[in-house]
Structure formats: structure tokens, C-alpha cells
PDB file of C-alpha atoms and ligand atoms in Angstrom:
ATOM      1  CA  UNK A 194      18.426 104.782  47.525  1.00 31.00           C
ATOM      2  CA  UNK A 195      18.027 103.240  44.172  1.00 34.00           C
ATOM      3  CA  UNK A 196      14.967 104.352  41.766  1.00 41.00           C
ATOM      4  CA  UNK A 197      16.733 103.187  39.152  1.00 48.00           C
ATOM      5  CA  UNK A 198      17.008  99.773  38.221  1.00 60.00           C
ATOM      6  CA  UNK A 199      21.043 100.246  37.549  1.00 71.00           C
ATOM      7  CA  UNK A 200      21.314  96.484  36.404  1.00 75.00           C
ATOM      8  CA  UNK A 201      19.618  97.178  32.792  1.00 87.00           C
ATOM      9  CA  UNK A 202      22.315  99.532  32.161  1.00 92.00           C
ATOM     10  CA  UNK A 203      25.883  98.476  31.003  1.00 95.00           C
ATOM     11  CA  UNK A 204      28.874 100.437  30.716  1.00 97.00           C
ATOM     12  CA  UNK A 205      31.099  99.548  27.617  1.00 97.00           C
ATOM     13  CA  UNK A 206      34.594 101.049  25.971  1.00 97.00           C
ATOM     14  CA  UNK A 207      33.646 102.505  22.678  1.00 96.00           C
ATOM     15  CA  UNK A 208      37.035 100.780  21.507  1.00 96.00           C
ATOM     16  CA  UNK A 209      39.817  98.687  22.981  1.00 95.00           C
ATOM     17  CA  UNK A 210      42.046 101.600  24.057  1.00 97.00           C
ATOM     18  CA  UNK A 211      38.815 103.074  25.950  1.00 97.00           C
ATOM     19  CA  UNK A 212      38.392  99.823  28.518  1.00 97.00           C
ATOM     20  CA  UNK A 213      40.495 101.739  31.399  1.00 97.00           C
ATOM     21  CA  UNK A 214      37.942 104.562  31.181  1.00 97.00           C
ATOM     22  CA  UNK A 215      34.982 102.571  30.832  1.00 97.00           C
ATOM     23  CA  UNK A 216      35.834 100.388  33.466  1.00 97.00           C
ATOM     24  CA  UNK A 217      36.657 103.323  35.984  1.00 98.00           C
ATOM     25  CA  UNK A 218      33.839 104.935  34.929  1.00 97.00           C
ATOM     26  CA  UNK A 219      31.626 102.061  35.732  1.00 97.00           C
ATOM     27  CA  UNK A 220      33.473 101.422  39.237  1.00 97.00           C
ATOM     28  CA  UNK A 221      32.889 104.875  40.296  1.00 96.00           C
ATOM     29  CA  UNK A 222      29.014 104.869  39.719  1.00 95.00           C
ATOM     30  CA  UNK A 223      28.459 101.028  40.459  1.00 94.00           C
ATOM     31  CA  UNK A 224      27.533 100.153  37.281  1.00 95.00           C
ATOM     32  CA  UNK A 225      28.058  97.122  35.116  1.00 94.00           C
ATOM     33  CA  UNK A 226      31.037  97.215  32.783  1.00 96.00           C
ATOM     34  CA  UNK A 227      31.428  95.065  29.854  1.00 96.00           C
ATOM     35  CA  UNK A 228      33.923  95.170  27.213  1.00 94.00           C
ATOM     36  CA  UNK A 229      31.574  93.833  24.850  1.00 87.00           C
ATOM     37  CA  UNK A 230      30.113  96.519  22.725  1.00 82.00           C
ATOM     38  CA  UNK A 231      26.664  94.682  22.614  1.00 84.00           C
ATOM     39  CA  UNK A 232      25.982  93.431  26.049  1.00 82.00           C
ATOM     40  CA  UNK A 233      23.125  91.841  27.157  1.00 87.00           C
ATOM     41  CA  UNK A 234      20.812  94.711  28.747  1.00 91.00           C
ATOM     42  CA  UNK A 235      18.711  96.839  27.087  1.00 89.00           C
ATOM     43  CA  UNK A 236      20.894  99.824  27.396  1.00 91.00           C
ATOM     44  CA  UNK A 237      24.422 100.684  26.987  1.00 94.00           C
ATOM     45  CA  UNK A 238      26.867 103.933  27.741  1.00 96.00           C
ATOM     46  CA  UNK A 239      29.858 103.721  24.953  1.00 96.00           C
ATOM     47  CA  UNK A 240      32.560 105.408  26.602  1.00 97.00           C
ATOM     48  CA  UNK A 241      35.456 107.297  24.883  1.00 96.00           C
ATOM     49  CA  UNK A 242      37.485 110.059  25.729  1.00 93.00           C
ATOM     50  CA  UNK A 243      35.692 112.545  23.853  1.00 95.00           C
ATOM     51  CA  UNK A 244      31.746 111.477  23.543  1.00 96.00           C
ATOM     52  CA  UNK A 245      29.359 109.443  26.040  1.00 97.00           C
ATOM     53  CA  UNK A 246      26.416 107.938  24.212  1.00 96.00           C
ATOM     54  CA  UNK A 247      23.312 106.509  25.863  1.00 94.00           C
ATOM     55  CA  UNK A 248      21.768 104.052  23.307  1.00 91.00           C
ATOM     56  CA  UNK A 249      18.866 101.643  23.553  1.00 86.00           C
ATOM     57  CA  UNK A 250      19.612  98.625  22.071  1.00 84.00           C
ATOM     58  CA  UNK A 251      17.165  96.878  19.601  1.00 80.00           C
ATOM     59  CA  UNK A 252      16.519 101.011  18.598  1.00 83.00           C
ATOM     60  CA  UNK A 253      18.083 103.268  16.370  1.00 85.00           C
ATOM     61  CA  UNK A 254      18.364 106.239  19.821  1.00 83.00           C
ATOM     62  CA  UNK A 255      21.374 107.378  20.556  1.00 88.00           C
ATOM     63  CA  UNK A 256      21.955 110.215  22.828  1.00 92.00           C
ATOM     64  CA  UNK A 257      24.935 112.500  23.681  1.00 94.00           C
ATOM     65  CA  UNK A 258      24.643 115.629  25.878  1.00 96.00           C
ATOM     66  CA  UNK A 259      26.682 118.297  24.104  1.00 96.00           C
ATOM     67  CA  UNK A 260      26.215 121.824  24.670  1.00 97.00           C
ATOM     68  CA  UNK A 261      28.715 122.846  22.273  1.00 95.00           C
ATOM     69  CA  UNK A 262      26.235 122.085  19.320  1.00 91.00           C
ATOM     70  CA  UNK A 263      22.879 121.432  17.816  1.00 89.00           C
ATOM     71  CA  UNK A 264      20.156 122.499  19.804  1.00 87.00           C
ATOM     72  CA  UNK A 265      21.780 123.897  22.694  1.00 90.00           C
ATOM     73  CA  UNK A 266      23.817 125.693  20.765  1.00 89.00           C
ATOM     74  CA  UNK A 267      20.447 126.983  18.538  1.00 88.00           C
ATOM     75  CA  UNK A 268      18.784 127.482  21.537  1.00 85.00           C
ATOM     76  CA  UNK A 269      21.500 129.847  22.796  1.00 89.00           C
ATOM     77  CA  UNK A 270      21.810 131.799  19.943  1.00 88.00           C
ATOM     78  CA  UNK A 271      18.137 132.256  18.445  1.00 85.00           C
ATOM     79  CA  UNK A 272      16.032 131.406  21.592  1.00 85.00           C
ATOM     80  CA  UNK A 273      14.663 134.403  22.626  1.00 85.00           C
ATOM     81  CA  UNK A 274      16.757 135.737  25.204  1.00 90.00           C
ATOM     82  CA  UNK A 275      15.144 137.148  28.354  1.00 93.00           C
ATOM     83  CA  UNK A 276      12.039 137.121  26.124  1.00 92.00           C
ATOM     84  CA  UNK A 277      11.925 133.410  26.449  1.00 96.00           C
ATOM     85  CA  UNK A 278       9.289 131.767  28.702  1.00 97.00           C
ATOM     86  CA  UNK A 279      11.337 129.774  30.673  1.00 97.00           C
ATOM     87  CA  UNK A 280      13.587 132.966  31.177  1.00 98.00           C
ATOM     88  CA  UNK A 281      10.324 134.957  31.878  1.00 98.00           C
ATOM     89  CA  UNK A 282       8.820 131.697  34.310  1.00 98.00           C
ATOM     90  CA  UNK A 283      12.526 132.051  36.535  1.00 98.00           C
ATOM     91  CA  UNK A 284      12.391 136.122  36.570  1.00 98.00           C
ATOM     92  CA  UNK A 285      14.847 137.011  34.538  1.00 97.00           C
ATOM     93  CA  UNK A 286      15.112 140.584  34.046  1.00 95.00           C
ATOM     94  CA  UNK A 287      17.583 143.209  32.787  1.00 93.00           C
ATOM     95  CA  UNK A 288      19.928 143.601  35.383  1.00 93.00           C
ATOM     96  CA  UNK A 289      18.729 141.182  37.138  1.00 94.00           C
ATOM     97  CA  UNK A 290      19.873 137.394  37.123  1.00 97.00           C
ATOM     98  CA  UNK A 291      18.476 135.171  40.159  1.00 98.00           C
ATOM     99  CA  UNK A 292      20.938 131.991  41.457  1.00 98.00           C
ATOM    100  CA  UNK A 293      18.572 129.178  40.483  1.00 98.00           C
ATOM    101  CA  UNK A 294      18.911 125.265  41.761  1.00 98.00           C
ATOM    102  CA  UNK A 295      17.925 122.947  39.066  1.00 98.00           C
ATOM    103  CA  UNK A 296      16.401 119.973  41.261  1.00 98.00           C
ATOM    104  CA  UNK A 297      15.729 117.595  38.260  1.00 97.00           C
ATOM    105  CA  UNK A 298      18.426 118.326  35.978  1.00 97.00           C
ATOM    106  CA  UNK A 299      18.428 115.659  33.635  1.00 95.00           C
ATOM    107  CA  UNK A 300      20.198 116.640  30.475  1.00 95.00           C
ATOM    108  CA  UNK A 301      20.745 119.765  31.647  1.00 97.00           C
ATOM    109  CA  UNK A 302      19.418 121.130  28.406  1.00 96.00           C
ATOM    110  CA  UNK A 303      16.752 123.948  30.713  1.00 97.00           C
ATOM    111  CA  UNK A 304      20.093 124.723  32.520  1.00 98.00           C
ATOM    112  CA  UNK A 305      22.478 125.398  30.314  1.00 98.00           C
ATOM    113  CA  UNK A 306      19.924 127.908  28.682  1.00 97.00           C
ATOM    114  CA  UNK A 307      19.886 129.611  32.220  1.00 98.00           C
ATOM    115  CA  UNK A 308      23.620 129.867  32.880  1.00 98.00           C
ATOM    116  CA  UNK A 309      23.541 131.208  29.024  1.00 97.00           C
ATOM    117  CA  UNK A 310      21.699 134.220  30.492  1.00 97.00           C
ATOM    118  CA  UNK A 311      23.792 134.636  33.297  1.00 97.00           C
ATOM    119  CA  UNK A 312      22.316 132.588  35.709  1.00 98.00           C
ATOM    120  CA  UNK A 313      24.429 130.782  38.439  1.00 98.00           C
ATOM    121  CA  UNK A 314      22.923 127.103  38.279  1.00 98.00           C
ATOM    122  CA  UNK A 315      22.876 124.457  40.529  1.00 98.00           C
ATOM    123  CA  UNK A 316      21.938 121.039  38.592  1.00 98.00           C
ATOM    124  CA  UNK A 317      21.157 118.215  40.904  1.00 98.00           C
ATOM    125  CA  UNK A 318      20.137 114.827  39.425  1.00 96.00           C
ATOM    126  CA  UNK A 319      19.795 111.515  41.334  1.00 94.00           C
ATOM    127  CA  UNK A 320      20.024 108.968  38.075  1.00 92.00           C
ATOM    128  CA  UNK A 321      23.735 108.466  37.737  1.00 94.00           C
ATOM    129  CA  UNK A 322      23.257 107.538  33.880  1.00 94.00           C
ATOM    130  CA  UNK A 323      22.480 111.311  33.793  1.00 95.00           C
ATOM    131  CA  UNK A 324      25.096 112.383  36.700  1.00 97.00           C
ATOM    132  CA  UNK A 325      27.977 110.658  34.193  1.00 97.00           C
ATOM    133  CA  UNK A 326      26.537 112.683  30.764  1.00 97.00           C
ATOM    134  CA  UNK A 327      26.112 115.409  32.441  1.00 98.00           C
ATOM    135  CA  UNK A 328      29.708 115.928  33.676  1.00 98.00           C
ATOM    136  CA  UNK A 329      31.554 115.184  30.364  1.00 97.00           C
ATOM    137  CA  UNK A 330      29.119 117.744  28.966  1.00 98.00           C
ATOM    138  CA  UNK A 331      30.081 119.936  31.799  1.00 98.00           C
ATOM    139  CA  UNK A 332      33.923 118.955  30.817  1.00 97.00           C
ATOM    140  CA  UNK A 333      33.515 119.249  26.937  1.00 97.00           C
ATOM    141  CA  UNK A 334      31.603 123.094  27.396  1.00 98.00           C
ATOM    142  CA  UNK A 335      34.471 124.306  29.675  1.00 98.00           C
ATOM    143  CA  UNK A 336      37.355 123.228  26.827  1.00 97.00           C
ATOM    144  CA  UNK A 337      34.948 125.482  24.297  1.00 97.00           C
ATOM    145  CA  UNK A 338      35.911 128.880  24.069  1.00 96.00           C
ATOM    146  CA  UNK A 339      32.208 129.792  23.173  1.00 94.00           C
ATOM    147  CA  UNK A 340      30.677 127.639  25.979  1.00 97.00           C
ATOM    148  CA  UNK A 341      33.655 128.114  28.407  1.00 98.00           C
ATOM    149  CA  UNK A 342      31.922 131.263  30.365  1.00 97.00           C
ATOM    150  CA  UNK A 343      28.523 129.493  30.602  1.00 98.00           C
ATOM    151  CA  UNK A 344      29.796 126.149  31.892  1.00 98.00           C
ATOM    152  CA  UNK A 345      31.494 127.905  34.512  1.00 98.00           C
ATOM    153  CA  UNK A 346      28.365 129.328  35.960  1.00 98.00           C
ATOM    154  CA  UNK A 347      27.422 125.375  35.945  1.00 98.00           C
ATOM    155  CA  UNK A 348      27.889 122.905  39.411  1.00 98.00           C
ATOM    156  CA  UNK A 349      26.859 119.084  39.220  1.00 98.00           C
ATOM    157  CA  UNK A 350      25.377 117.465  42.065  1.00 98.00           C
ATOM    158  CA  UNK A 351      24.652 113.329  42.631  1.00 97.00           C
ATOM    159  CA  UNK A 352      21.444 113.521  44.876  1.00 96.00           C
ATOM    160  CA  UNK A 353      18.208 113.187  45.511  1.00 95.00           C
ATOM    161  CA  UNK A 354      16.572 116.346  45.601  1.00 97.00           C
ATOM    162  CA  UNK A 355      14.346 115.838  48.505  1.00 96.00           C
ATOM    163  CA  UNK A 356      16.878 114.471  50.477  1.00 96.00           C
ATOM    164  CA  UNK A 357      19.129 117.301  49.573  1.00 97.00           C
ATOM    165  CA  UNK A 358      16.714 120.226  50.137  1.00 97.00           C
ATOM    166  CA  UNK A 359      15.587 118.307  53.748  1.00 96.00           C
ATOM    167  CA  UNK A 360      19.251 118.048  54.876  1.00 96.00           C
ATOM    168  CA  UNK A 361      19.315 121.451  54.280  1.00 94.00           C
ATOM    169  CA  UNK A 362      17.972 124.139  57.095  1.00 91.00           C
ATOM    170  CA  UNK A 363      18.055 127.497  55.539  1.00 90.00           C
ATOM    171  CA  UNK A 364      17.490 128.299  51.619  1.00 89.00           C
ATOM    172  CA  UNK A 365      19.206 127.145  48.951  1.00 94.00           C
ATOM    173  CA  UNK A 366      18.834 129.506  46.272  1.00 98.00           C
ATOM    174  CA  UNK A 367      16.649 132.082  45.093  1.00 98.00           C
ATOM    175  CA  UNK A 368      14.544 130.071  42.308  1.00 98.00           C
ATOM    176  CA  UNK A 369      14.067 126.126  42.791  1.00 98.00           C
ATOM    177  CA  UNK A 370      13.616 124.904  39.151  1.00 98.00           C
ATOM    178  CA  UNK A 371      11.736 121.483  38.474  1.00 97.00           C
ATOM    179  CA  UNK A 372      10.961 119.163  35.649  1.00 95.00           C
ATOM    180  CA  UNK A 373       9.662 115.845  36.945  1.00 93.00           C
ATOM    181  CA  UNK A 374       9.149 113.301  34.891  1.00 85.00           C
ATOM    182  CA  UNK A 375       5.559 113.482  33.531  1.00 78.00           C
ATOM    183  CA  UNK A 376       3.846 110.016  32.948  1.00 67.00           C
ATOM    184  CA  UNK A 377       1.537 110.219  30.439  1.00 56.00           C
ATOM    185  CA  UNK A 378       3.371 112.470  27.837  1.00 50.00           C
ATOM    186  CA  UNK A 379       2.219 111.597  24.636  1.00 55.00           C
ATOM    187  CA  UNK A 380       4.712 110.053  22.391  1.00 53.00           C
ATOM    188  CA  UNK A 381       3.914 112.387  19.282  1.00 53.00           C
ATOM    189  CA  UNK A 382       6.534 114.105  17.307  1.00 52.00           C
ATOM    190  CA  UNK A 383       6.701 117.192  19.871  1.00 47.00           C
ATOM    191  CA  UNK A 384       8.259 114.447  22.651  1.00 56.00           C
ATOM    192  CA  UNK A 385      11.901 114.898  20.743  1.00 71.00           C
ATOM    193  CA  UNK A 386      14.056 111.528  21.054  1.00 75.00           C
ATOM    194  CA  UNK A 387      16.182 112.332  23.796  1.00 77.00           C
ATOM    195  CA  UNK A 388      12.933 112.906  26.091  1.00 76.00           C
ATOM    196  CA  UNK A 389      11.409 109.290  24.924  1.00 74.00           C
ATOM    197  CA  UNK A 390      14.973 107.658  25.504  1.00 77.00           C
ATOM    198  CA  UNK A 391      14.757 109.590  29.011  1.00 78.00           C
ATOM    199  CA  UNK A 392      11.031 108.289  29.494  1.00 76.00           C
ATOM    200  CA  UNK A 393      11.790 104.666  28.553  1.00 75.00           C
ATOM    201  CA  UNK A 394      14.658 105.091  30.926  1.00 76.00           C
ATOM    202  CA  UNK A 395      12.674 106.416  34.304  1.00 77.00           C
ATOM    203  CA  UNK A 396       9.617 104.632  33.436  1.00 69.00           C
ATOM    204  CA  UNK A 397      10.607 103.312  36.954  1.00 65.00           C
ATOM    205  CA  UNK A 398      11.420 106.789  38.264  1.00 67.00           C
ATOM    206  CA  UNK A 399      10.205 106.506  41.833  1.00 65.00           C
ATOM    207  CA  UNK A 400       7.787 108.978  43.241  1.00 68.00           C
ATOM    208  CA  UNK A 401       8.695 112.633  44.090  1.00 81.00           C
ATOM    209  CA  UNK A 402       5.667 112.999  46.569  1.00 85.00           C
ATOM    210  CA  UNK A 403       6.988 116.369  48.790  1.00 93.00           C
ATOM    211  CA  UNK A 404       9.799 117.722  46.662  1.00 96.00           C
ATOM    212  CA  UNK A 405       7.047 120.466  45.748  1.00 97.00           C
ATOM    213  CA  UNK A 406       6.131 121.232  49.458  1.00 97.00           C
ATOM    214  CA  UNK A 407      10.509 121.776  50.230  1.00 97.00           C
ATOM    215  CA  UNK A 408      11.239 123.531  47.256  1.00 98.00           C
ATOM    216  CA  UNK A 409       8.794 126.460  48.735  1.00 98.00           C
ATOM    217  CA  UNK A 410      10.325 126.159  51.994  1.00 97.00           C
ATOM    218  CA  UNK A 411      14.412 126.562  50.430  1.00 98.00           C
ATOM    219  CA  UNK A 412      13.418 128.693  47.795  1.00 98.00           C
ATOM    220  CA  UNK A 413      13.956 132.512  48.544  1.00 98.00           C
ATOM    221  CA  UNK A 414      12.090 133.636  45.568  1.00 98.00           C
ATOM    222  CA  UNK A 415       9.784 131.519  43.505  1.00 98.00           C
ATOM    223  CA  UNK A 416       9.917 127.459  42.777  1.00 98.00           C
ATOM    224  CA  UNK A 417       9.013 127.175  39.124  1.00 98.00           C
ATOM    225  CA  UNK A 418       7.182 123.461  38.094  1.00 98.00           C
ATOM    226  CA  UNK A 419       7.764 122.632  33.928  1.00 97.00           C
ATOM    227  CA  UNK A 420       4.640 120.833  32.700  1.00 95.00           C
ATOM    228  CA  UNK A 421       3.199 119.850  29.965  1.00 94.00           C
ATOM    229  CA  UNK A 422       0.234 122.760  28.451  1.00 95.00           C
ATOM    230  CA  UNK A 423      -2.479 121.201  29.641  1.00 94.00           C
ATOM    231  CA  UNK A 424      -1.116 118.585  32.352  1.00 94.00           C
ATOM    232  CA  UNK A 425      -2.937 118.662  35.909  1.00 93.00           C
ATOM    233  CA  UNK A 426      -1.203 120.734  38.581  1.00 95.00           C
ATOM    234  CA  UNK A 427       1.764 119.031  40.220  1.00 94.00           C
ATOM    235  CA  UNK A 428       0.409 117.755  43.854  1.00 94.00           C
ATOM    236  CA  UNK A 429      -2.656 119.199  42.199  1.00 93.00           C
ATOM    237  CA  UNK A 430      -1.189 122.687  44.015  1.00 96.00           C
ATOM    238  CA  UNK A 431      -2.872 125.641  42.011  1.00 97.00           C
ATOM    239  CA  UNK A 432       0.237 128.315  41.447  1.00 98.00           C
ATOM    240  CA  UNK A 433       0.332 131.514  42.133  1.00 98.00           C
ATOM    241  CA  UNK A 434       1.057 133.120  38.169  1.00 98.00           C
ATOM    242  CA  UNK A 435       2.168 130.755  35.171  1.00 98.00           C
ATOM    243  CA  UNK A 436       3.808 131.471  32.396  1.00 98.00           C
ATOM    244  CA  UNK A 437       2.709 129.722  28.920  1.00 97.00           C
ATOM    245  CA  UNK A 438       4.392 128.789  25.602  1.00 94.00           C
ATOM    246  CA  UNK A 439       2.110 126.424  23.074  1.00 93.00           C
ATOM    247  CA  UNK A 440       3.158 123.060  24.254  1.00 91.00           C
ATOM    248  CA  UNK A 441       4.301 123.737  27.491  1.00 95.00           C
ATOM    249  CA  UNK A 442       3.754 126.085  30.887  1.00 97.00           C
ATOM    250  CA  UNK A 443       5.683 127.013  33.810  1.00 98.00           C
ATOM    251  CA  UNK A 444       3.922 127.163  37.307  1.00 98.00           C
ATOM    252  CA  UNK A 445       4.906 129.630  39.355  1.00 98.00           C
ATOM    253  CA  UNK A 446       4.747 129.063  43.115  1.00 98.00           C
ATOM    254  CA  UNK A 447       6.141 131.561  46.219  1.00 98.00           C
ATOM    255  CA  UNK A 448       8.237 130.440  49.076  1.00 98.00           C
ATOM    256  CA  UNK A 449       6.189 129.303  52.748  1.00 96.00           C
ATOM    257  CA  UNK A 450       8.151 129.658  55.173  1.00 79.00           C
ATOM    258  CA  UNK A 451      10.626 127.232  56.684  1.00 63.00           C
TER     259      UNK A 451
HETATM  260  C1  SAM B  64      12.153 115.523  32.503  1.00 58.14           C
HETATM  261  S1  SAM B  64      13.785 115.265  33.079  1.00 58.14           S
HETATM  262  C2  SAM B  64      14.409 116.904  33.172  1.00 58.14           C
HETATM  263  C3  SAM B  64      14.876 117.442  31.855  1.00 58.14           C
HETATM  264  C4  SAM B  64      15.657 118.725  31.990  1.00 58.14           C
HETATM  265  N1  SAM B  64      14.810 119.838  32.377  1.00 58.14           N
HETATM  266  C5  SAM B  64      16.451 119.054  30.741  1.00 58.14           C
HETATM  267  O1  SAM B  64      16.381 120.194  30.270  1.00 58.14           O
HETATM  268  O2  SAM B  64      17.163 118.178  30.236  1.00 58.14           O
HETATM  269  C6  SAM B  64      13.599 114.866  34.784  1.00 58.14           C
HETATM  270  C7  SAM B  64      14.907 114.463  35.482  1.00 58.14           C
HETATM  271  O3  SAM B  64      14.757 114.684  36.867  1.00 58.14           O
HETATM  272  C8  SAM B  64      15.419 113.670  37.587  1.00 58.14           C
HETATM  273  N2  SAM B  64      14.772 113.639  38.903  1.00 58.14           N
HETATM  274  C9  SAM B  64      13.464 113.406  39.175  1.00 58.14           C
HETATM  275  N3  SAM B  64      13.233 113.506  40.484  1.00 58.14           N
HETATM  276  C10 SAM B  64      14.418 113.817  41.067  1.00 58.14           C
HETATM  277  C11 SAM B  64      14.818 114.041  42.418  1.00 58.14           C
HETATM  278  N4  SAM B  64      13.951 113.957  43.414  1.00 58.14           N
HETATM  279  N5  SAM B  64      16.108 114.334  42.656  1.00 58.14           N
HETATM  280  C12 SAM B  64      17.016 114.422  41.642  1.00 58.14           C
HETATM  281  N6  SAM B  64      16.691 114.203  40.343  1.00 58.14           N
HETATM  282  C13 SAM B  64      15.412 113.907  40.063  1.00 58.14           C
HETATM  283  C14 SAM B  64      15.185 112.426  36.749  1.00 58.14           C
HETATM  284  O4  SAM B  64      16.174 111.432  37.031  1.00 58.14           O
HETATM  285  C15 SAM B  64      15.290 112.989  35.335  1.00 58.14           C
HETATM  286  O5  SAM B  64      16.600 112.911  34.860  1.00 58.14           O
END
């Protein structure tokens, strides 16, 4: 199932001695490859061996997913802690860390601040643009002695949520975590790069109409919606409790049964 139109995408070596990479890279997710640094979609993956960047062409973005450093690495270190809303939205508590499954993982960014915590995360994303960042982010934290522990308590998944959670027949973990795409985010200064890059990206993203409705029914414990502050409800469902910070809230919704 394709939500993504793959074909605007390219795949191409960052230099000469990267092409093998690139190109089995590109096989693996069915993706174009092109050894020509400046094909002729609108975006591009430069592979090397040691960074993955997702650029836009015709714009000065440039993405790479690296825990290691800048704001992950911030985040880790001054963001709060258990005291954190998105820590307090999942339950976090002392002594007490729930397994979470990240249904719309993205750049894993919400994640990897979970699994700093302590939290056993499950990251499932369906856009394989994503799927590939996300995995040599994975790689790059586990060869860091500061981010080795944290990326450990990290798994990668290529599927569609929905799909996964309806396959499934008994719960998958005890907080379902999701961040859907929301459409008419505002493109002010508080939208940081990587999220417009990521919205220019999915502005195709296809719907997600019922990945609400099986989250409750494979959570154990609580299925926690991102949103922007003052965004409608997601399947206009009212939550149970939310959690606020200034720009954004957390909806908290309990399990129904299966
Ligand atoms: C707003 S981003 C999430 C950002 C993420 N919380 C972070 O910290 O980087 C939403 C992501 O969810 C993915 N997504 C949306 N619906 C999905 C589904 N049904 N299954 C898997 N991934 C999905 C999109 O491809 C996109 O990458």
C-alpha cells in the first residue's frame, strides 16, 4: 500500500565510493537511485556511510536524524525528565516505566526521549524515507557510548500501523503513542524545519481514519494522541484527561475492549 508517492524521491551516493550503498539502499526500499547528485525530483536522500540527508531541492532544508547531537541530545539532558509533559501524557512515574508502541514514529525524535527515560519503544512508521533515517540513526546511537543504552531499548518497524495493530489479536503494549500528521499546522517559526520538510513530504499522507478506534483496543493502558494546543479532537473523540504544554497537548484516551 503506497501513501507515498515514492517516485518524487531519489536515492543518490553522496560521493563516487558511496554508489554500492546508495544503490542497495535504494533496491531494498524500491526507490529510485541515481548517481547524479542533483536528480530530477524534488527530493533527494545523499547516502554515505556515516550520514543520510533528506533535502528538498530548490530549498536550503536538509535533514539528518541524529540522536547523538543537537536537540535530541538537549532534549535528553535539560528536558525535564519525568517532569516533562510528554513523559507525564505516557505515565511515567518513579519506578515505573510503561512499554510504549510508537505508531507514527517519524523521526523518532518523541521516541528516543522515551527510551531516554527508560522506556522500551516500539517505533513503527509506514514512509520508508523515514524507515531508512530512522535505522542509521538507530545504527549511529548504538556505536555512541552515551546513546548506546537508549538505542537499545529502541525496535524499528516498516508498517502501517492500522494494518499492524488489526493483524494483531491481543495487545500490543501498554501505551499506544500517536502523532499523525496534522494538516493545517501553521507554518510559523514554532513548526521547526524538520517538521515543514516532513509536512511538504506527507502532504499526500493518506488518511488514518480507525487507527484511533485500534489503538484503544491493543493498548493495555492508555493511547496518547500529540496535537497541536488548540487543534480539534482527533476523530473528534473527547479524551478522557490531557496533558498540556504551551504549544502543544497530549490526549489521553483508555483502552475498550478488544
Ligand atoms: C508528525 S510525524 C511524527 C513525528 C514524531 N513524533 C517525531 O518525534 O519525530 C507523523 C509520522 O507518522 C507516520 N504515519 C502516519 N500514519 C501512520 C500509520 N498509519 N502507520 C505508520 N506510520 C504512520 C508518517 O509517515 C509520519 O512520518
Amino acid at each position: 500500500m503506497h501513501f507515498i508517492d515514492n517516485h518524487q524521491i531519489t536515492i543518490v551516493p553522496d560521493s563516487a565510493t558511496d554508489s554500492d550503498l546508495a544503490r542497495t539502499i535504494a533496491d531494498q526500499y524500491d526507490l529510485e537511485y541515481s548517481p547524479n547528485r542533483q536528480p530530477s525530483t524534488p527530493y533527494r536522500l545523499v547516502v554515505s556511510a556515516s550520514t543520510i540527508t533528506l533535502q528538498l531541492a530548490s530549498t536550503p532544508l536538509r535533514i539528518v536524524v541524529d540522536y547523538t547531537q543537537g536537540h535530541a541530545a538537549h532534549r535528553r539532558q535539560f528536558g525535564g525528565g519525568l517532569s516533562q509533559t510528554l513523559a507525564k501524557a505516557i505515565g511515567l512515574k518513579k519506578g515505573h516505566r510503561p512499554n510504549v508502541l510508537d505508531g507514527t514514529a517519524g523521526y523518532g525524535y518523541d521516541a528516543f526521549v522515551l527510551a531516554s527515560l527508560g522506556c522500551q519503544v516500539t517505533l513503527v512508521e509506514r514512509h520508508s524515507v523515514l524507515i531508512i533515517m530512522l535505522r542509521h540513526a538507530l545504527k549511529q546511537a548504538l556505536s555512541h557510548a552515551i546513546t548506546q543504552n537508549i538505542a537499545q531499548r529502541m525496535t524499528v518497524e516498516h508498517a502501517d500501523t492500522f494494518t499492524l495493530l488489526t493483524l494483531k489479536t491481543a495487545p500490543v503494549a501498554d501505551v499506544i503513542y500517536l502523532d499523525p500528521m496534522y494538516p493545517s499546522r501553521k507554518k510559523s517559526a514554532q513548526v521547526k524545519k524538520e517538521m515543514q520538510l516532513l509536512h511538504q513530504l506527507l502532504a499526500n499522507e493518506g488518511p488514518n481514519a480507525g487507527l484511533l478506534a485500534i489503538a484503544r483496543k491493543r493498548a493495555k493502558k492508555r493511547v496518547v494522541v500529540k496535537r497541536p494546543i488548540s487543534a480539534e479532537y482527533l476523530d473528534d473523540l473527547i479524551p478522557h484527561s490531557q496533558v498540556k504544554s504551551k504549544n502543544t497537548r497530549y490526549d489521553i484516551y483508555l483502552p475498550t475492549s478488544a
